Short mmCIF file of C-alpha atoms in Angstrom, two decimals:
data_model
loop_
_atom_site.label_atom_id
_atom_site.label_comp_id
_atom_site.label_asym_id
_atom_site.label_seq_id
_atom_site.Cartn_x
_atom_site.Cartn_y
_atom_site.Cartn_z
CA MET Z 1 0.00 0.00 0.00
CA LEU Z 2 1.35 3.39 -1.01
CA ILE Z 3 1.13 5.97 1.76
CA THR Z 4 1.61 9.60 0.89
CA ALA Z 5 2.35 12.23 3.46
CA SER Z 6 0.13 15.26 3.39
CA THR Z 7 1.78 18.62 3.06
CA PRO Z 8 1.43 20.53 6.32
CA THR Z 9 -0.49 23.77 6.06
CA ALA Z 10 1.57 26.79 7.00
CA PRO Z 11 0.19 28.66 10.00
CA PRO Z 12 -1.39 32.01 9.19
CA VAL Z 13 0.88 35.04 9.52
CA THR Z 14 -0.28 37.21 12.41
CA ARG Z 15 2.66 39.54 12.88
CA MET Z 16 1.83 43.12 11.91
CA PRO Z 17 4.32 44.72 9.48
CA ARG Z 18 6.09 47.58 11.25
CA LEU Z 19 5.37 49.95 8.39
CA LEU Z 20 1.62 49.25 8.30
CA PRO Z 21 0.43 51.73 10.98
CA PHE Z 22 2.39 54.56 9.37
CA VAL Z 23 1.07 53.90 5.86
CA ALA Z 24 -2.47 53.30 7.14
CA TRP Z 25 -2.47 56.70 8.82
CA LEU Z 26 -1.07 58.32 5.67
CA SER Z 27 -3.88 56.68 3.69
CA PHE Z 28 -6.49 58.06 6.10
CA ILE Z 29 -4.99 61.56 5.93
CA ALA Z 30 -4.77 61.44 2.13
CA GLU Z 31 -8.39 60.30 1.82
CA THR Z 32 -9.41 63.25 3.99
CA LEU Z 33 -7.20 65.71 2.10
CA ILE Z 34 -8.67 64.72 -1.23
CA ILE Z 35 -12.09 65.76 0.05
CA GLY Z 36 -10.56 69.16 0.81
CA THR Z 37 -8.90 69.46 -2.59
CA GLY Z 38 -12.03 68.21 -4.31
CA GLY Z 39 -13.98 70.90 -2.49
CA ALA Z 40 -11.40 73.48 -3.56
CA VAL Z 41 -11.90 72.44 -7.18
CA ARG Z 42 -15.62 73.15 -6.97
CA LEU Z 43 -15.49 76.19 -4.70
CA THR Z 44 -12.94 78.00 -6.87
CA GLY Z 45 -14.86 77.29 -10.08
CA SER Z 46 -12.14 74.93 -11.28
CA GLY Z 47 -14.38 71.94 -11.93
CA LEU Z 48 -13.62 72.05 -15.65
CA GLY Z 49 -10.08 73.38 -15.22
CA CYS Z 50 -9.10 70.18 -17.02
CA PRO Z 51 -11.92 69.91 -19.57
CA THR Z 52 -11.20 66.30 -20.63
CA TRP Z 53 -10.48 62.97 -18.94
CA PRO Z 54 -8.24 61.05 -18.37
CA THR Z 55 -5.94 63.67 -19.94
CA CYS Z 56 -6.18 67.29 -18.85
CA THR Z 57 -6.73 68.51 -22.41
CA PRO Z 58 -7.02 66.60 -25.69
CA GLU Z 59 -3.37 67.44 -26.38
CA SER Z 60 -1.83 67.35 -22.88
CA LEU Z 61 -1.83 64.93 -19.97
CA VAL Z 62 -1.02 67.74 -17.51
CA ALA Z 63 -2.28 71.29 -17.07
CA THR Z 64 -0.74 73.89 -19.38
CA PRO Z 65 0.22 77.49 -18.46
CA GLU Z 66 -2.58 78.79 -20.67
CA MET Z 67 -5.16 77.12 -18.41
CA GLY Z 68 -4.23 79.33 -15.47
CA ILE Z 69 -4.95 78.63 -11.81
CA HIS Z 70 -8.09 76.61 -12.53
CA GLY Z 71 -6.08 74.06 -14.47
CA VAL Z 72 -3.50 73.87 -11.68
CA ILE Z 73 -6.17 73.26 -9.01
CA GLU Z 74 -8.03 70.61 -11.00
CA PHE Z 75 -4.88 68.79 -12.08
CA GLY Z 76 -3.56 68.97 -8.51
CA ASN Z 77 -6.65 67.15 -7.30
CA ARG Z 78 -6.17 64.49 -9.97
CA THR Z 79 -2.53 64.09 -8.93
CA LEU Z 80 -3.54 63.58 -5.31
CA THR Z 81 -5.87 60.81 -6.48
CA GLY Z 82 -2.79 59.02 -7.75
CA LEU Z 83 -1.08 59.37 -4.37
CA VAL Z 84 -4.19 58.08 -2.59
CA GLY Z 85 -4.21 55.07 -4.89
CA ILE Z 86 -0.53 54.33 -4.29
CA LEU Z 87 -0.99 54.45 -0.52
CA ALA Z 88 -4.05 52.18 -0.73
CA LEU Z 89 -2.07 49.70 -2.84
CA ILE Z 90 0.82 49.69 -0.35
CA VAL Z 91 -1.63 48.93 2.49
CA VAL Z 92 -2.98 45.95 0.50
CA ILE Z 93 0.56 44.69 -0.12
CA LEU Z 94 1.47 45.04 3.57
CA VAL Z 95 -1.56 43.04 4.77
CA TRP Z 96 -1.31 40.43 2.00
CA ARG Z 97 0.63 37.91 4.10
CA MET Z 98 -1.79 38.45 6.98
CA ARG Z 99 -4.90 37.95 4.85
CA ARG Z 100 -5.79 34.61 6.47
CA ALA Z 101 -5.30 35.70 10.08
CA ARG Z 102 -6.65 39.24 9.58
CA ARG Z 103 -9.29 38.87 6.92
CA ASP Z 104 -11.03 41.98 8.30
CA LEU Z 105 -8.01 44.19 7.57
CA PHE Z 106 -7.46 42.62 4.16
CA VAL Z 107 -11.07 43.15 3.09
CA MET Z 108 -11.07 46.78 4.23
CA ALA Z 109 -7.77 47.40 2.42
CA LEU Z 110 -9.27 45.98 -0.78
CA ILE Z 111 -12.40 48.12 -0.37
CA VAL Z 112 -10.29 51.27 -0.13
CA LEU Z 113 -8.16 50.35 -3.13
CA GLY Z 114 -11.21 49.43 -5.21
CA GLY Z 115 -12.95 52.60 -4.06
CA VAL Z 116 -10.05 54.78 -5.19
CA VAL Z 117 -10.13 53.19 -8.64
CA ALA Z 118 -13.90 53.64 -8.82
CA GLN Z 119 -13.55 57.25 -7.68
CA ALA Z 120 -11.14 58.00 -10.52
CA ILE Z 121 -13.72 56.70 -12.97
CA VAL Z 122 -16.57 58.63 -11.31
CA GLY Z 123 -14.38 61.74 -11.40
CA GLY Z 124 -14.00 61.27 -15.12
CA ILE Z 125 -17.75 60.86 -15.54
CA THR Z 126 -18.21 64.04 -13.52
CA VAL Z 127 -16.08 66.00 -15.98
CA LEU Z 128 -17.62 64.38 -19.06
CA THR Z 129 -21.16 65.19 -17.84
CA GLY Z 130 -20.32 68.85 -17.26
CA LEU Z 131 -20.31 68.59 -13.44
CA ASN Z 132 -23.74 67.04 -13.04
CA PRO Z 133 -24.63 67.95 -9.40
CA PHE Z 134 -25.95 64.47 -8.59
CA ILE Z 135 -22.76 62.79 -9.81
CA VAL Z 136 -20.68 65.39 -7.96
CA GLY Z 137 -22.66 64.61 -4.80
CA PHE Z 138 -22.18 60.86 -5.29
CA HIS Z 139 -18.45 61.48 -5.81
CA TYR Z 140 -18.29 63.23 -2.43
CA VAL Z 141 -20.30 60.56 -0.60
CA VAL Z 142 -18.02 57.78 -1.85
CA SER Z 143 -14.98 59.75 -0.67
CA LEU Z 144 -16.61 60.15 2.73
CA VAL Z 145 -17.29 56.40 2.93
CA LEU Z 146 -13.65 55.65 2.11
CA VAL Z 147 -12.56 57.94 4.96
CA CYS Z 148 -14.81 55.91 7.28
CA VAL Z 149 -13.36 52.60 6.04
CA CYS Z 150 -9.84 53.94 6.65
CA ALA Z 151 -10.89 54.95 10.17
CA ALA Z 152 -12.30 51.48 10.78
CA PHE Z 153 -9.02 49.97 9.56
CA LEU Z 154 -7.05 52.06 12.05
CA VAL Z 155 -9.29 50.91 14.91
CA ARG Z 156 -9.26 47.21 14.03
CA MET Z 157 -5.52 47.31 13.34
CA LYS Z 158 -4.91 48.04 17.04
CA GLU Z 159 -7.09 45.15 18.20
CA PRO Z 160 -6.20 41.43 18.25
CA ALA Z 161 -7.72 38.98 15.80
CA ALA Z 162 -10.34 37.66 18.18
CA PRO Z 163 -14.12 37.38 18.41
CA ARG Z 164 -15.79 40.61 19.50
CA LEU Z 165 -18.65 40.96 21.96
CA ARG Z 166 -20.93 43.91 22.65
CA VAL Z 167 -19.91 45.72 25.85
CA VAL Z 168 -22.78 48.20 26.08
CA PRO Z 169 -26.49 47.67 26.86
CA THR Z 170 -28.64 46.53 23.94
CA TRP Z 171 -30.73 49.71 23.96
CA TYR Z 172 -27.59 51.85 23.96
CA ALA Z 173 -26.21 50.05 20.91
CA GLY Z 174 -29.57 50.49 19.19
CA LEU Z 175 -29.58 54.21 19.96
CA ALA Z 176 -26.02 54.54 18.65
CA HIS Z 177 -26.99 52.89 15.38
CA ALA Z 178 -30.08 55.11 15.13
CA THR Z 179 -27.81 58.13 15.63
CA THR Z 180 -25.65 56.86 12.78
CA ALA Z 181 -28.72 56.75 10.54
CA VAL Z 182 -29.59 60.34 11.49
CA LEU Z 183 -26.02 61.38 10.65
CA ALA Z 184 -26.37 59.72 7.24
CA VAL Z 185 -29.63 61.61 6.60
CA THR Z 186 -27.99 64.88 7.67
CA ILE Z 187 -25.10 64.34 5.25
CA ALA Z 188 -27.48 63.36 2.43
CA PHE Z 189 -29.47 66.56 2.80
CA GLY Z 190 -26.23 68.51 3.07
CA VAL Z 191 -25.13 67.09 -0.30
CA LEU Z 192 -28.48 68.02 -1.84
CA THR Z 193 -28.26 71.51 -0.35
CA THR Z 194 -24.80 72.03 -1.80
CA GLY Z 195 -26.02 70.75 -5.17
CA ALA Z 196 -28.70 73.43 -5.16
CA GLY Z 197 -26.40 76.23 -4.01
CA PRO Z 198 -24.17 78.66 -5.89
CA HIS Z 199 -20.92 76.66 -5.81
CA SER Z 200 -21.33 74.57 -8.94
CA GLY Z 201 -17.66 74.25 -9.87
CA ASP Z 202 -18.10 76.10 -13.16
CA ALA Z 203 -20.26 78.96 -14.38
CA ALA Z 204 -21.82 76.73 -17.04
CA ALA Z 205 -22.60 73.83 -14.70
CA GLY Z 206 -26.23 73.18 -13.81
CA ARG Z 207 -27.83 72.83 -10.40
CA ASN Z 208 -30.10 70.05 -9.12
CA GLY Z 209 -33.26 72.16 -9.31
CA PHE Z 210 -34.18 72.14 -5.61
CA ASN Z 211 -34.81 75.27 -3.56
CA ALA Z 212 -31.54 75.88 -1.70
CA GLU Z 213 -33.10 78.01 1.07
CA ILE Z 214 -35.70 75.34 1.91
CA LEU Z 215 -33.06 72.61 1.84
CA GLU Z 216 -30.89 74.59 4.26
CA HIS Z 217 -33.68 74.36 6.86
CA VAL Z 218 -34.44 70.70 6.08
CA HIS Z 219 -30.73 69.91 6.37
CA ALA Z 220 -30.64 71.58 9.81
CA TRP Z 221 -33.46 69.50 11.33
CA PRO Z 222 -31.68 66.12 11.34
CA GLY Z 223 -28.51 68.00 12.34
CA TYR Z 224 -30.10 69.22 15.56
CA THR Z 225 -31.66 65.78 16.12
CA LEU Z 226 -28.20 64.28 15.75
CA LEU Z 227 -26.83 66.65 18.40
CA ALA Z 228 -29.64 65.79 20.83
CA LEU Z 229 -29.15 62.04 20.39
CA THR Z 230 -25.40 62.39 20.84
CA LEU Z 231 -25.93 64.33 24.08
CA VAL Z 232 -27.94 61.38 25.42
CA LEU Z 233 -25.24 58.93 24.35
CA VAL Z 234 -22.52 61.03 26.00
CA GLY Z 235 -24.43 61.40 29.26
CA VAL Z 236 -25.17 57.69 29.56
CA ALA Z 237 -21.67 56.66 28.48
CA TRP Z 238 -19.99 58.71 31.20
CA ALA Z 239 -22.57 57.86 33.85
CA LYS Z 240 -22.14 54.13 33.23
CA ARG Z 241 -18.44 54.32 32.28
CA LEU Z 242 -19.08 52.70 28.90
CA ARG Z 243 -16.24 51.90 26.52
CA PRO Z 244 -17.13 54.44 23.79
CA ARG Z 245 -17.34 57.39 26.20
CA THR Z 246 -14.18 59.18 25.00
CA TRP Z 247 -14.98 58.88 21.31
CA ILE Z 248 -18.64 59.75 21.74
CA SER Z 249 -17.44 62.94 23.44
CA VAL Z 250 -15.18 63.66 20.46
CA LEU Z 251 -18.22 63.10 18.24
CA LEU Z 252 -20.24 65.62 20.24
CA LEU Z 253 -17.47 68.20 19.88
CA ALA Z 254 -17.23 67.58 16.13
CA GLU Z 255 -20.99 68.01 15.74
CA ALA Z 256 -20.98 71.24 17.75
CA VAL Z 257 -18.19 72.71 15.60
CA GLN Z 258 -19.97 71.51 12.47
CA ILE Z 259 -23.22 73.20 13.48
CA ALA Z 260 -21.34 76.42 14.26
CA VAL Z 261 -19.67 76.38 10.84
CA GLY Z 262 -23.01 75.61 9.20
CA LEU Z 263 -24.72 78.55 10.90
CA TYR Z 264 -21.83 80.84 10.00
CA GLN Z 265 -21.88 79.95 6.33
CA ALA Z 266 -25.68 80.18 6.08
CA ARG Z 267 -25.71 83.65 7.62
CA ASN Z 268 -22.74 85.00 5.65
CA GLY Z 269 -23.61 84.12 2.08
CA LEU Z 270 -21.87 80.73 1.92
CA PRO Z 271 -18.22 81.85 1.89
CA GLU Z 272 -16.08 79.33 0.03
CA ILE Z 273 -13.66 78.58 2.87
CA ALA Z 274 -16.51 77.88 5.31
CA VAL Z 275 -18.22 75.55 2.84
CA GLY Z 276 -14.94 73.69 2.33
CA VAL Z 277 -14.39 73.32 6.08
CA HIS Z 278 -17.98 72.09 6.44
CA MET Z 279 -17.35 69.39 3.83
CA VAL Z 280 -14.18 68.10 5.48
CA LEU Z 281 -15.71 68.23 8.96
CA ALA Z 282 -18.64 66.13 7.74
CA ALA Z 283 -16.21 63.40 6.68
CA LEU Z 284 -14.31 63.56 9.98
CA THR Z 285 -17.60 63.46 11.91
CA ALA Z 286 -18.65 60.35 10.00
CA ALA Z 287 -15.23 58.78 10.68
CA THR Z 288 -15.63 59.51 14.40
CA MET Z 289 -19.09 57.94 14.35
CA THR Z 290 -17.49 54.86 12.77
CA VAL Z 291 -15.03 54.62 15.66
CA VAL Z 292 -17.89 54.97 18.18
CA ILE Z 293 -19.81 52.11 16.57
CA LEU Z 294 -16.76 49.86 16.56
CA ARG Z 295 -16.14 50.55 20.24
CA LEU Z 296 -19.59 49.23 21.13
CA LYS Z 297 -17.83 45.86 21.01
CA ALA Z 298 -14.52 44.65 22.41
CA PRO Z 299 -12.28 41.68 21.57
CA VAL Z 300 -12.80 38.63 23.74
CA PRO Z 301 -9.67 37.95 25.86
CA ALA Z 302 -7.65 34.96 24.62
CA GLU Z 303 -8.14 33.04 27.87
CA ASP Z 304 -11.91 33.39 27.58
CA VAL Z 305 -11.80 32.04 24.02
CA ALA Z 306 -9.69 29.08 25.16
CA THR Z 307 -12.10 28.35 28.05
CA SER Z 308 -15.12 28.38 25.76
CA HIS Z 309 -13.51 25.59 23.72
#
């Protein structure tokens, strides 16, 4: 009888590459910066600074001196997209050997890389459709989601690869998720409000057809609801010493600053810099909310896992 020895399966790699935290943070920062530069493109009227895609003009890959500052701003944003993509690719490469032990990190890294590629295509569609406000809004929302995924990666990267259990009361977790939904509604109405406002990215670009003044008020209602819900979450978290208490407090601060910026811009004719800050703060607020949701659970200690088996 012929007996063949089976090839032993190599144990999954669990050791974190030393470079990974640094690159992951760079990726998060770059994803946030590109929201700022994307906002600058629209707020300075540079949306068609490069009138074609993927080249800047039919004859040139890069902006030419004749295109002026608008070409520089638009091409600069496109260049940053390349940097964001490179960083996302490096993160995927760094977690590749860990993909069996840390499937969560590997999947999130792939989502970010795929999202960057998709964003480049959506950016091209945005230019080719003459800055359609709905596509511009979708472009922003996807960027915001990628910032949240990068934030989730940073949180999970610091935790062991272990089962996670909820460490807050059931009703508290439900309220936190409801607050997340209200935040999503607030951002959605903010995108619609911007799409109806004066900052179209180019004088020839159309608007979405909604009444901007009415949308400003509608956008504010879920914003104030979000603040009220967050106040409840903060009060309970500190009273009961719940795990998310620090980050839920950061969320409350971010919301307060965001409301202040929103009121300032609404009462001062929507100055470009305030609108840009409002856009970036919305992404950072959503990223903070992501961290809060993740901290509703905690990894199960290794000894507890061993005991359960």
